[in-house]
Short mmCIF file of C-alpha atoms and ligand atoms in Angstrom, two decimals:
data_model
loop_
_atom_site.label_atom_id
_atom_site.label_comp_id
_atom_site.label_asym_id
_atom_site.label_seq_id
_atom_site.Cartn_x
_atom_site.Cartn_y
_atom_site.Cartn_z
CA UNK A 1 -0.18 0.14 0.11
CA UNK A 2 1.21 3.41 -0.89
CA UNK A 3 1.12 6.34 1.79
CA UNK A 4 1.17 10.30 1.38
CA UNK A 5 0.55 12.77 4.14
CA UNK A 6 0.46 16.44 3.29
CA UNK A 7 1.31 18.18 7.03
CA UNK A 8 0.63 21.75 7.99
CA UNK A 9 -1.54 22.97 5.00
CA UNK A 10 -4.77 24.75 5.44
CA UNK A 11 -7.69 22.39 3.69
CA UNK A 12 -10.11 24.49 1.77
CA UNK A 13 -13.09 22.84 0.40
CA UNK A 14 -16.00 24.43 -0.57
CA UNK A 15 -17.55 23.77 2.66
CA UNK A 16 -15.32 24.74 5.09
CA UNK A 17 -11.69 25.62 5.75
CA UNK A 18 -9.86 24.08 8.47
CA UNK A 19 -5.99 23.54 9.07
CA UNK A 20 -5.07 19.76 8.65
CA UNK A 21 -3.27 16.93 7.58
CA UNK A 22 -4.29 14.50 5.01
CA UNK A 23 -3.48 11.28 4.84
CA UNK A 24 -3.62 9.20 1.52
CA UNK A 25 -3.82 5.78 0.77
CA UNK A 26 -3.94 4.03 -2.73
CA UNK A 27 -4.76 7.18 -4.24
CA UNK A 28 -7.61 8.14 -2.23
CA UNK A 29 -8.07 10.33 0.54
CA UNK A 30 -7.98 7.92 3.89
CA UNK A 31 -8.34 10.67 6.49
CA UNK A 32 -8.16 14.51 7.80
CA UNK A 33 -7.16 15.11 11.35
CA UNK A 34 -6.21 18.11 13.72
CA UNK A 35 -2.62 19.07 12.17
CA UNK A 36 0.18 18.32 14.66
CA UNK A 37 -2.28 15.70 17.17
CA UNK A 38 -1.51 12.80 18.20
CA UNK A 39 -3.43 10.49 15.44
CA UNK A 40 -2.08 12.08 12.66
CA UNK A 41 1.66 11.81 14.14
CA UNK A 42 1.06 8.48 14.46
CA UNK A 43 0.69 8.21 10.28
CA UNK A 44 3.93 6.53 8.89
CA UNK A 45 4.27 7.41 4.65
CA UNK A 46 6.10 6.34 1.95
CA UNK A 47 6.08 10.32 1.27
CA UNK A 48 5.39 13.71 3.25
CA UNK A 49 4.38 16.88 1.81
CA UNK A 50 5.25 19.96 3.89
CA UNK A 51 2.22 22.17 3.36
CA UNK A 52 2.92 24.79 5.81
CA UNK A 53 1.63 28.22 4.74
CA UNK A 54 0.06 26.52 1.98
CA UNK A 55 -3.63 25.64 0.95
CA UNK A 56 -4.39 22.34 0.60
CA UNK A 57 -7.09 22.14 -2.07
CA UNK A 58 -9.33 19.78 -4.37
CA UNK A 59 -7.89 19.51 -7.72
CA UNK A 60 -9.69 21.69 -10.62
CA UNK A 61 -12.58 20.55 -12.39
CA UNK A 62 -12.94 22.30 -15.51
CA UNK A 63 -16.31 20.98 -17.22
CA UNK A 64 -15.37 22.81 -20.82
CA UNK A 65 -12.76 21.91 -22.66
CA UNK A 66 -12.03 21.40 -26.67
CA UNK A 67 -8.61 19.14 -27.24
CA UNK A 68 -7.88 19.11 -30.71
CA UNK A 69 -11.22 20.03 -31.94
CA UNK A 70 -12.41 20.83 -35.48
CA UNK A 71 -13.42 24.41 -36.18
CA UNK A 72 -13.16 26.55 -39.06
CA UNK A 73 -11.03 24.56 -41.42
CA UNK A 74 -8.40 23.86 -38.77
CA UNK A 75 -7.95 22.14 -35.46
CA UNK A 76 -7.14 23.47 -31.76
CA UNK A 77 -3.71 23.63 -31.20
CA UNK A 78 -4.08 21.11 -27.94
CA UNK A 79 -3.69 17.50 -28.03
CA UNK A 80 -5.13 15.65 -25.10
CA UNK A 81 -1.38 15.29 -24.50
CA UNK A 82 -0.12 19.46 -24.62
CA UNK A 83 -3.58 19.96 -23.39
CA UNK A 84 -3.86 17.94 -20.15
CA UNK A 85 -0.15 18.42 -18.91
CA UNK A 86 -1.11 22.10 -19.34
CA UNK A 87 -3.91 21.45 -17.13
CA UNK A 88 -1.86 19.76 -14.65
CA UNK A 89 0.40 22.65 -14.30
CA UNK A 90 -2.37 25.10 -13.58
CA UNK A 91 -3.84 22.78 -10.75
CA UNK A 92 -6.99 21.52 -13.03
CA UNK A 93 -7.21 17.46 -12.29
CA UNK A 94 -9.94 16.59 -14.19
CA UNK A 95 -11.34 17.89 -17.79
CA UNK A 96 -14.73 16.69 -19.01
CA UNK A 97 -14.08 17.49 -22.92
CA UNK A 98 -16.68 17.48 -26.03
CA UNK A 99 -16.25 14.61 -28.09
CA UNK A 100 -18.26 15.73 -31.50
CA UNK A 101 -20.97 14.42 -33.65
CA UNK A 102 -20.55 15.04 -37.29
CA UNK A 103 -23.56 15.80 -39.24
CA UNK A 104 -24.78 12.79 -41.24
CA UNK A 105 -22.91 10.56 -38.72
CA UNK A 106 -23.69 8.66 -35.35
CA UNK A 107 -22.71 9.60 -32.25
CA UNK A 108 -21.06 6.64 -31.33
CA UNK A 109 -18.62 7.63 -34.41
CA UNK A 110 -17.70 11.06 -32.78
CA UNK A 111 -17.50 9.22 -29.18
CA UNK A 112 -14.89 6.60 -30.50
CA UNK A 113 -13.18 9.51 -32.19
CA UNK A 114 -13.01 11.20 -28.68
CA UNK A 115 -11.80 7.91 -27.37
CA UNK A 116 -9.16 7.39 -29.44
CA UNK A 117 -7.92 10.84 -29.15
CA UNK A 118 -7.67 10.73 -25.64
CA UNK A 119 -6.81 7.23 -24.73
CA UNK A 120 -3.56 6.77 -23.53
CA UNK A 121 -2.21 10.32 -23.67
CA UNK A 122 -3.82 12.48 -20.63
CA UNK A 123 -2.24 13.12 -17.68
CA UNK A 124 -5.25 13.71 -15.96
CA UNK A 125 -8.37 12.14 -15.66
CA UNK A 126 -10.98 13.07 -18.00
CA UNK A 127 -14.78 12.64 -19.62
CA UNK A 128 -16.77 13.26 -22.49
CA UNK A 129 -19.71 15.67 -22.84
CA UNK A 130 -21.59 14.86 -26.26
CA UNK A 131 -21.72 17.45 -29.33
CA UNK A 132 -25.02 16.94 -30.87
CA UNK A 133 -24.97 18.71 -34.11
CA UNK A 134 -27.34 16.41 -36.56
CA UNK A 135 -30.88 15.40 -33.83
CA UNK A 136 -32.88 12.81 -35.28
CA UNK A 137 -34.52 9.93 -34.61
CA UNK A 138 -31.48 7.47 -34.39
CA UNK A 139 -29.46 10.18 -32.39
CA UNK A 140 -32.05 10.58 -30.13
CA UNK A 141 -31.67 6.87 -29.07
CA UNK A 142 -28.45 7.02 -29.01
CA UNK A 143 -28.43 9.64 -26.54
CA UNK A 144 -29.71 6.83 -23.84
CA UNK A 145 -26.74 4.71 -25.37
CA UNK A 146 -24.56 7.18 -23.94
CA UNK A 147 -25.90 8.25 -20.38
CA UNK A 148 -25.48 4.23 -19.46
CA UNK A 149 -21.69 4.82 -20.87
CA UNK A 150 -21.10 7.61 -18.58
CA UNK A 151 -21.35 10.43 -21.16
CA UNK A 152 -24.13 12.07 -19.35
CA UNK A 153 -24.51 15.83 -20.79
CA UNK A 154 -24.91 16.84 -24.41
CA UNK A 155 -24.19 20.42 -25.84
CA UNK A 156 -26.39 21.93 -28.23
CA UNK A 157 -26.17 25.01 -30.56
CA UNK A 158 -28.24 27.59 -31.06
CA UNK A 159 -25.76 28.91 -33.38
CA UNK A 160 -23.29 27.99 -36.40
CA UNK A 161 -26.00 27.01 -38.71
CA UNK A 162 -24.77 24.76 -41.35
CA UNK A 163 -22.27 23.34 -38.87
CA UNK A 164 -23.63 22.59 -34.95
CA UNK A 165 -26.64 24.66 -35.36
CA UNK A 166 -30.14 22.73 -34.36
CA UNK A 167 -33.45 24.53 -34.87
CA UNK A 168 -35.89 24.74 -31.76
CA UNK A 169 -37.83 21.47 -32.56
CA UNK A 170 -34.33 19.46 -32.62
CA UNK A 171 -33.59 21.70 -29.23
CA UNK A 172 -37.19 20.60 -28.13
CA UNK A 173 -36.51 16.63 -28.43
CA UNK A 174 -33.26 16.30 -27.53
CA UNK A 175 -34.39 18.03 -24.36
CA UNK A 176 -37.36 15.99 -23.93
CA UNK A 177 -34.86 12.77 -24.56
CA UNK A 178 -32.85 14.61 -21.35
CA UNK A 179 -35.98 14.20 -19.36
CA UNK A 180 -36.40 10.70 -19.81
CA UNK A 181 -32.81 8.98 -19.67
CA UNK A 182 -31.58 11.90 -17.13
CA UNK A 183 -28.85 13.56 -19.65
CA UNK A 184 -27.63 17.15 -19.29
CA UNK A 185 -28.55 19.89 -22.09
CA UNK A 186 -25.80 22.20 -22.17
CA UNK A 187 -26.79 25.35 -24.31
CA UNK A 188 -24.71 27.27 -26.30
CA UNK A 189 -27.41 30.16 -26.23
CA UNK A 190 -26.58 32.54 -29.47
CA UNK A 191 -29.28 33.39 -32.46
CA UNK A 192 -27.19 32.26 -35.00
CA UNK A 193 -29.72 32.79 -37.44
CA UNK A 194 -29.70 36.33 -37.25
CA UNK A 195 -26.20 36.62 -36.09
CA UNK A 196 -25.29 35.34 -39.81
CA UNK A 197 -27.54 38.13 -40.84
CA UNK A 198 -25.42 40.92 -39.50
CA UNK A 199 -22.37 38.87 -40.16
CA UNK A 200 -22.64 39.22 -43.82
CA UNK A 201 -24.11 43.15 -43.84
CA UNK A 202 -20.57 43.95 -41.57
CA UNK A 203 -18.84 42.28 -44.09
CA UNK A 204 -20.50 43.66 -47.04
CA UNK A 205 -19.98 47.61 -45.57
CA UNK A 206 -16.13 46.56 -45.54
CA UNK A 207 -16.29 45.96 -41.50
CA UNK A 208 -13.82 42.86 -41.48
CA UNK A 209 -11.52 43.71 -38.56
CA UNK A 210 -11.78 41.33 -35.42
CA UNK A 211 -13.65 43.82 -33.47
CA UNK A 212 -16.58 43.25 -35.26
CA UNK A 213 -17.00 39.84 -33.94
CA UNK A 214 -18.00 41.08 -31.24
CA UNK A 215 -20.30 44.05 -32.73
CA UNK A 216 -22.48 41.45 -34.70
CA UNK A 217 -22.65 38.79 -31.83
CA UNK A 218 -24.65 41.26 -29.84
CA UNK A 219 -25.79 40.57 -26.09
CA UNK A 220 -29.17 40.69 -27.26
CA UNK A 221 -28.89 37.73 -29.50
CA UNK A 222 -27.41 36.56 -26.29
CA UNK A 223 -29.82 36.88 -24.01
CA UNK A 224 -32.82 36.06 -26.52
CA UNK A 225 -31.34 32.82 -27.16
CA UNK A 226 -30.87 31.76 -23.56
CA UNK A 227 -34.40 32.97 -22.85
CA UNK A 228 -35.85 30.47 -25.69
CA UNK A 229 -33.48 27.88 -24.12
CA UNK A 230 -35.15 27.90 -21.05
CA UNK A 231 -38.82 27.91 -22.34
CA UNK A 232 -38.04 25.07 -24.03
CA UNK A 233 -36.47 23.28 -21.35
CA UNK A 234 -39.54 23.90 -19.33
CA UNK A 235 -41.74 22.88 -21.69
CA UNK A 236 -39.63 19.29 -21.68
CA UNK A 237 -39.31 19.10 -18.32
CA UNK A 238 -35.87 18.85 -18.44
CA UNK A 239 -33.10 20.81 -16.81
CA UNK A 240 -30.50 23.20 -18.62
CA UNK A 241 -27.14 24.41 -18.04
CA UNK A 242 -26.29 27.02 -20.58
CA UNK A 243 -22.25 27.67 -21.40
CA UNK A 244 -19.91 30.35 -21.27
CA UNK A 245 -22.42 33.32 -20.50
CA UNK A 246 -20.76 36.27 -21.35
CA UNK A 247 -23.75 39.09 -21.17
CA UNK A 248 -25.59 41.09 -18.50
CA UNK A 249 -28.98 40.46 -19.88
CA UNK A 250 -28.32 36.55 -20.55
CA UNK A 251 -27.36 36.32 -16.58
CA UNK A 252 -30.73 38.43 -15.72
CA UNK A 253 -32.31 35.56 -17.86
CA UNK A 254 -30.84 32.79 -15.75
CA UNK A 255 -31.78 35.19 -12.48
CA UNK A 256 -35.57 35.43 -13.30
CA UNK A 257 -35.79 31.39 -14.33
CA UNK A 258 -33.82 30.38 -10.81
CA UNK A 259 -36.23 33.30 -9.34
CA UNK A 260 -38.91 30.58 -10.64
CA UNK A 261 -37.15 27.42 -9.13
CA UNK A 262 -36.05 26.07 -12.32
CA UNK A 263 -33.21 24.04 -12.31
CA UNK A 264 -31.79 26.62 -14.71
CA UNK A 265 -27.70 26.54 -14.57
CA UNK A 266 -24.94 28.80 -15.98
CA UNK A 267 -21.02 28.88 -16.42
CA UNK A 268 -19.13 31.80 -17.26
CA UNK A 269 -15.44 31.65 -18.11
CA UNK A 270 -12.19 33.54 -16.85
CA UNK A 271 -12.06 35.50 -20.05
CA UNK A 272 -15.64 37.06 -19.53
CA UNK A 273 -14.77 38.14 -16.32
CA UNK A 274 -10.96 39.47 -16.97
CA UNK A 275 -11.55 40.60 -20.49
CA UNK A 276 -13.68 43.26 -22.60
CA UNK A 277 -14.19 44.23 -25.88
CA UNK A 278 -11.14 46.76 -25.29
CA UNK A 279 -8.88 43.49 -26.38
CA UNK A 280 -11.12 42.55 -29.37
CA UNK A 281 -10.22 46.48 -30.59
CA UNK A 282 -6.52 45.64 -30.35
CA UNK A 283 -5.03 46.92 -33.90
CA UNK A 284 -3.05 45.22 -36.31
CA UNK A 285 -5.62 42.11 -36.16
CA UNK A 286 -4.14 41.32 -32.56
CA UNK A 287 -7.63 41.29 -31.68
CA UNK A 288 -8.08 38.08 -33.28
CA UNK A 289 -6.49 36.07 -29.93
CA UNK A 290 -10.05 37.08 -27.88
CA UNK A 291 -12.06 35.89 -30.84
CA UNK A 292 -14.50 33.40 -29.49
CA UNK A 293 -18.39 32.80 -29.09
CA UNK A 294 -19.98 34.12 -27.16
CA UNK A 295 -17.82 37.32 -27.19
CA UNK A 296 -15.81 39.36 -25.36
CA UNK A 297 -18.34 41.94 -23.88
CA UNK A 298 -18.04 45.88 -22.77
CA UNK A 299 -16.06 45.90 -19.19
CA UNK A 300 -19.20 46.71 -17.76
CA UNK A 301 -20.87 43.13 -18.50
CA UNK A 302 -17.93 41.79 -15.99
CA UNK A 303 -19.98 43.41 -12.67
CA UNK A 304 -22.99 41.37 -13.45
CA UNK A 305 -21.14 37.89 -13.68
CA UNK A 306 -19.42 38.57 -10.69
CA UNK A 307 -22.54 39.33 -8.77
CA UNK A 308 -24.05 36.47 -10.17
CA UNK A 309 -20.89 34.26 -9.46
CA UNK A 310 -21.37 35.46 -5.46
CA UNK A 311 -25.21 34.79 -5.59
CA UNK A 312 -25.19 31.42 -7.16
CA UNK A 313 -27.20 32.84 -10.11
CA UNK A 314 -23.93 31.08 -12.04
CA UNK A 315 -22.69 28.54 -10.39
CA UNK A 316 -19.74 27.38 -12.41
CA UNK A 317 -16.32 28.58 -13.93
CA UNK A 318 -14.87 26.65 -16.70
CA UNK A 319 -12.48 27.72 -19.62
CA UNK A 320 -14.09 26.84 -22.83
CA UNK A 321 -10.19 25.89 -23.55
CA UNK A 322 -10.08 25.97 -27.45
CA UNK A 323 -6.74 27.28 -28.52
CA UNK A 324 -5.53 28.45 -31.92
CA UNK A 325 -2.12 29.63 -32.93
CA UNK A 326 -1.97 32.96 -33.82
CA UNK A 327 0.34 32.39 -36.74
CA UNK A 328 -1.58 30.08 -39.41
CA UNK A 329 -4.73 29.68 -37.23
CA UNK A 330 -5.98 32.86 -36.04
CA UNK A 331 -4.67 34.29 -39.01
CA UNK A 332 -7.41 32.49 -41.52
CA UNK A 333 -9.85 35.26 -40.52
CA UNK A 334 -7.22 38.42 -41.42
CA UNK A 335 -9.68 40.72 -44.09
CA UNK A 336 -12.62 38.35 -42.89
CA UNK A 337 -13.35 38.26 -38.90
CA UNK A 338 -16.21 35.55 -39.96
CA UNK A 339 -12.85 33.22 -40.77
CA UNK A 340 -11.08 33.48 -37.70
CA UNK A 341 -11.46 30.14 -35.85
CA UNK A 342 -13.50 30.85 -32.23
CA UNK A 343 -11.71 29.71 -29.18
CA UNK A 344 -9.21 30.89 -26.97
CA UNK A 345 -6.78 29.01 -24.62
CA UNK A 346 -7.18 29.09 -20.53
CA UNK A 347 -6.97 25.81 -19.03
CA UNK A 348 -3.99 26.09 -17.19
CA UNK A 349 -4.95 29.76 -15.63
CA UNK A 350 -8.17 29.13 -14.23
CA UNK A 351 -7.30 28.31 -10.68
CA UNK A 352 -4.75 30.94 -10.74
CA UNK A 353 -7.06 33.73 -12.00
CA UNK A 354 -9.88 32.25 -9.37
CA UNK A 355 -7.42 33.02 -6.93
CA UNK A 356 -6.89 36.41 -7.97
CA UNK A 357 -10.27 36.80 -7.90
CA UNK A 358 -10.06 35.95 -4.20
CA UNK A 359 -7.34 38.29 -3.33
CA UNK A 360 -9.44 40.86 -5.49
CA UNK A 361 -12.27 40.32 -3.04
CA UNK A 362 -14.49 39.46 -5.88
CA UNK A 363 -15.42 35.79 -4.01
CA UNK A 364 -14.37 34.37 -0.91
CA UNK A 365 -11.80 31.13 -0.64
CA UNK A 366 -14.51 28.91 -0.14
CA UNK A 367 -16.38 30.10 -3.29
CA UNK A 368 -13.40 29.64 -5.40
CA UNK A 369 -13.33 26.44 -4.58
CA UNK A 370 -17.12 25.66 -4.90
CA UNK A 371 -17.21 27.44 -8.21
CA UNK A 372 -14.02 25.50 -9.94
CA UNK A 373 -14.14 22.54 -8.17
CA UNK A 374 -17.17 21.23 -6.11
CA UNK A 375 -19.68 22.42 -8.67
CA UNK A 376 -18.76 21.17 -11.34
CA UNK A 377 -18.09 17.79 -10.01
CA UNK A 378 -21.55 17.65 -9.05
CA UNK A 379 -23.11 18.96 -12.36
CA UNK A 380 -21.46 16.56 -13.69
CA UNK A 381 -21.68 13.95 -11.69
CA UNK A 382 -18.05 12.67 -10.48
CA UNK A 383 -19.06 14.11 -6.81
CA UNK A 384 -17.57 13.23 -4.35
CA UNK A 385 -14.86 11.38 -6.38
CA UNK A 386 -13.54 14.63 -7.65
CA UNK A 387 -14.37 18.09 -6.45
CA UNK A 388 -13.31 17.68 -2.68
CA UNK A 389 -11.42 16.32 -0.04
CA UNK A 390 -12.76 13.79 1.95
CA UNK A 391 -12.55 10.25 2.97
CA UNK A 392 -12.86 8.18 -0.06
CA UNK A 393 -13.05 10.80 -2.91
CA UNK A 394 -9.79 10.29 -5.30
CA UNK A 395 -6.78 11.97 -3.54
CA UNK A 396 -6.48 14.91 -6.66
CA UNK A 397 -4.91 17.57 -4.82
CA UNK A 398 -3.30 20.81 -5.39
CA UNK A 399 -0.73 22.28 -2.35
CA UNK A 400 -0.85 26.19 -3.51
CA UNK A 401 0.93 28.86 -2.91
CA UNK A 402 -1.19 31.85 -1.69
CA UNK A 403 1.66 33.99 -1.51
CA UNK A 404 3.67 33.53 -4.40
CA UNK A 405 3.74 35.94 -7.11
CA UNK A 406 3.75 34.82 -11.11
CA UNK A 407 3.73 36.97 -14.26
CA UNK A 408 1.67 34.83 -17.04
CA UNK A 409 3.07 34.82 -20.37
CA UNK A 410 3.04 32.68 -23.63
CA UNK A 411 6.86 32.65 -22.98
CA UNK A 412 6.06 30.88 -19.41
CA UNK A 413 3.04 28.59 -19.73
CA UNK A 414 2.37 24.79 -20.80
CA UNK A 415 -0.27 24.95 -23.52
CA UNK A 416 0.73 24.29 -26.91
CA UNK A 417 0.03 28.18 -28.43
CA UNK A 418 1.94 31.11 -29.41
CA UNK A 419 0.41 33.59 -27.88
CA UNK A 420 -1.37 34.48 -23.93
CA UNK A 421 -4.60 36.27 -23.79
CA UNK A 422 -3.25 37.14 -20.58
CA UNK A 423 0.33 38.52 -21.59
CA UNK A 424 2.04 40.42 -18.59
CA UNK A 425 -0.87 40.06 -16.12
CA UNK A 426 0.43 39.44 -12.66
CA UNK A 427 -1.51 37.13 -10.30
CA UNK A 428 -0.90 35.98 -6.59
CA UNK A 429 -0.40 32.43 -5.46
CA UNK A 430 0.90 29.53 -7.62
CA UNK A 431 0.60 26.12 -7.98
CA UNK A 432 3.09 24.07 -5.94
CA UNK A 433 2.50 20.47 -6.12
CA UNK A 434 -0.19 18.48 -7.98
CA UNK A 435 -1.63 14.75 -6.86
CA UNK A 436 -3.75 13.07 -9.37
CA UNK A 437 -5.12 9.93 -7.63
CA UNK A 438 -2.03 10.26 -5.25
CA UNK A 439 0.37 10.29 -7.68
CA UNK A 440 2.87 13.67 -8.19
CA UNK A 441 2.00 15.09 -11.72
CA UNK A 442 3.44 18.42 -10.19
CA UNK A 443 6.21 18.00 -7.92
CA UNK A 444 7.68 21.24 -6.54
CA UNK A 445 6.90 23.00 -9.80
CA UNK A 446 8.28 19.92 -11.81
CA UNK A 447 6.05 18.26 -14.09
CA UNK A 448 6.50 14.37 -13.02
CA UNK A 449 3.26 13.35 -15.14
CA UNK A 450 3.50 10.78 -17.57
CA UNK A 451 0.69 10.49 -20.59
CA UNK A 452 -1.67 7.49 -19.89
CA UNK A 453 -2.00 8.02 -16.18
CA UNK A 454 -5.42 10.04 -16.92
CA UNK A 455 -8.18 7.75 -16.54
CA UNK A 456 -11.85 8.12 -18.67
CA UNK A 457 -14.24 8.76 -16.01
CA UNK A 458 -17.53 7.05 -16.40
CA UNK A 459 -19.94 9.41 -14.93
CA UNK A 460 -23.04 9.47 -12.88
CA UNK A 461 -25.83 11.80 -14.33
CA UNK A 462 -26.33 15.32 -12.81
CA UNK A 463 -26.27 15.71 -8.87
CA UNK A 464 -26.91 19.50 -8.53
CA UNK A 465 -30.86 18.91 -9.23
CA UNK A 466 -33.30 20.51 -6.74
O1 LIG B 501 -15.63 29.83 -29.44
C1 LIG B 501 -15.47 29.17 -28.74
N1 LIG B 501 -16.44 29.02 -27.43
N2 LIG B 501 -15.09 27.54 -29.15
C2 LIG B 501 -15.21 26.43 -29.17
C3 LIG B 501 -16.37 25.95 -29.40
C4 LIG B 501 -17.70 26.28 -28.50
O2 LIG B 501 -18.72 27.13 -29.39
O3 LIG B 501 -17.42 26.55 -27.08
ZN1 LIG B 502 -20.30 27.40 -27.60
ZN1 LIG B 503 -16.49 25.32 -26.07
#
């Protein structure tokens, strides 16, 4: 039996923060005990980690990543190997990535392809959601099978006509199916039909720069779609999780639904909390680095997102990590913003940026762990195996130095992308050591992990209802 003890740290979970020593046996948390007490002094171990002056927190659970995702004629630049390694560097020990169904093909084909991409390549544990690009009788039936295999959530798009788009009838049918099989519908809520009209008009008028990506993808078209998705979910009697919420008007729709007691949930991402349309307007095509959908919003929207996170009208912060290099990939959209691949890098920085939010007073320490670890684990059927530090949980544990200073930069990050969306940003706090099922993946800021250590997670259905 292998045993590790972490001594002297402040254990922070969503529920409490308490000085405690942590005993790990065979990859699981075995016990927590008062530091230096008689009981924990008696623990023998193969390895002791001194966490004096450090936080001992659950590994991050990033419920929204796109490794190797095909988009706009290219592929997201992180593979499962490079992306999960970067995630580990940033204190994330679980990702839930999106397997993609191609129109005209079965869900099974898409899921098998994603298993092949990930199997044997991941440094940390991983699960899959399924993107439904083609809702029909056969794929509706397949949803039931996938739920049985631990792929218990399905993303639908109200945007991207002709690619991922589903119409309202298809959405309603998928929601009805999910209400029967326990699946969770995740919605990309933007009115893509209207957006495509505005894109066409902008390009015809010569408005081709990246900043017009933000102007045509209007906040009202996010909130309208959010409202419609909520009503369709009500009709179907299904819970709803709205991904990458960026507009304050969309947060208002979620708040209204939650005030009615509906099982409607919202996720936002660090890019919407820390970046804005000012970045999209950066000259010399640099704004392309910040093209993602939903788009970055004017800085005023950030207050509504922070408030939503504090009031639990937004429950989760994920990254929507979908990196494309500036050179050769983002550049595909020079002279036509609609051809810039949509997505931004971020899997490595979520835990640090949210710790910075603690330092800045936006959220509490426990709320940091709740929105980044515990709630995503519950939302996606992984709790309490993931997302907390408690006897029986996987020993996915981060020793975090809350006083270390770091500067985010493409020169030092580990994601396979040639720019940082946060170049030069100063952060207080840094990951020191990361355990995945008790195995050191980052050890005193050295990478000690291995591709293939990460295992596929068969997930339960959503544990956050009611
Ligand atoms: O721009 C984004 N968000 N790219 C990834 C795909 C998606 O819609 O989540
Ligand atoms: Zn999306
Ligand atoms: Zn996404």
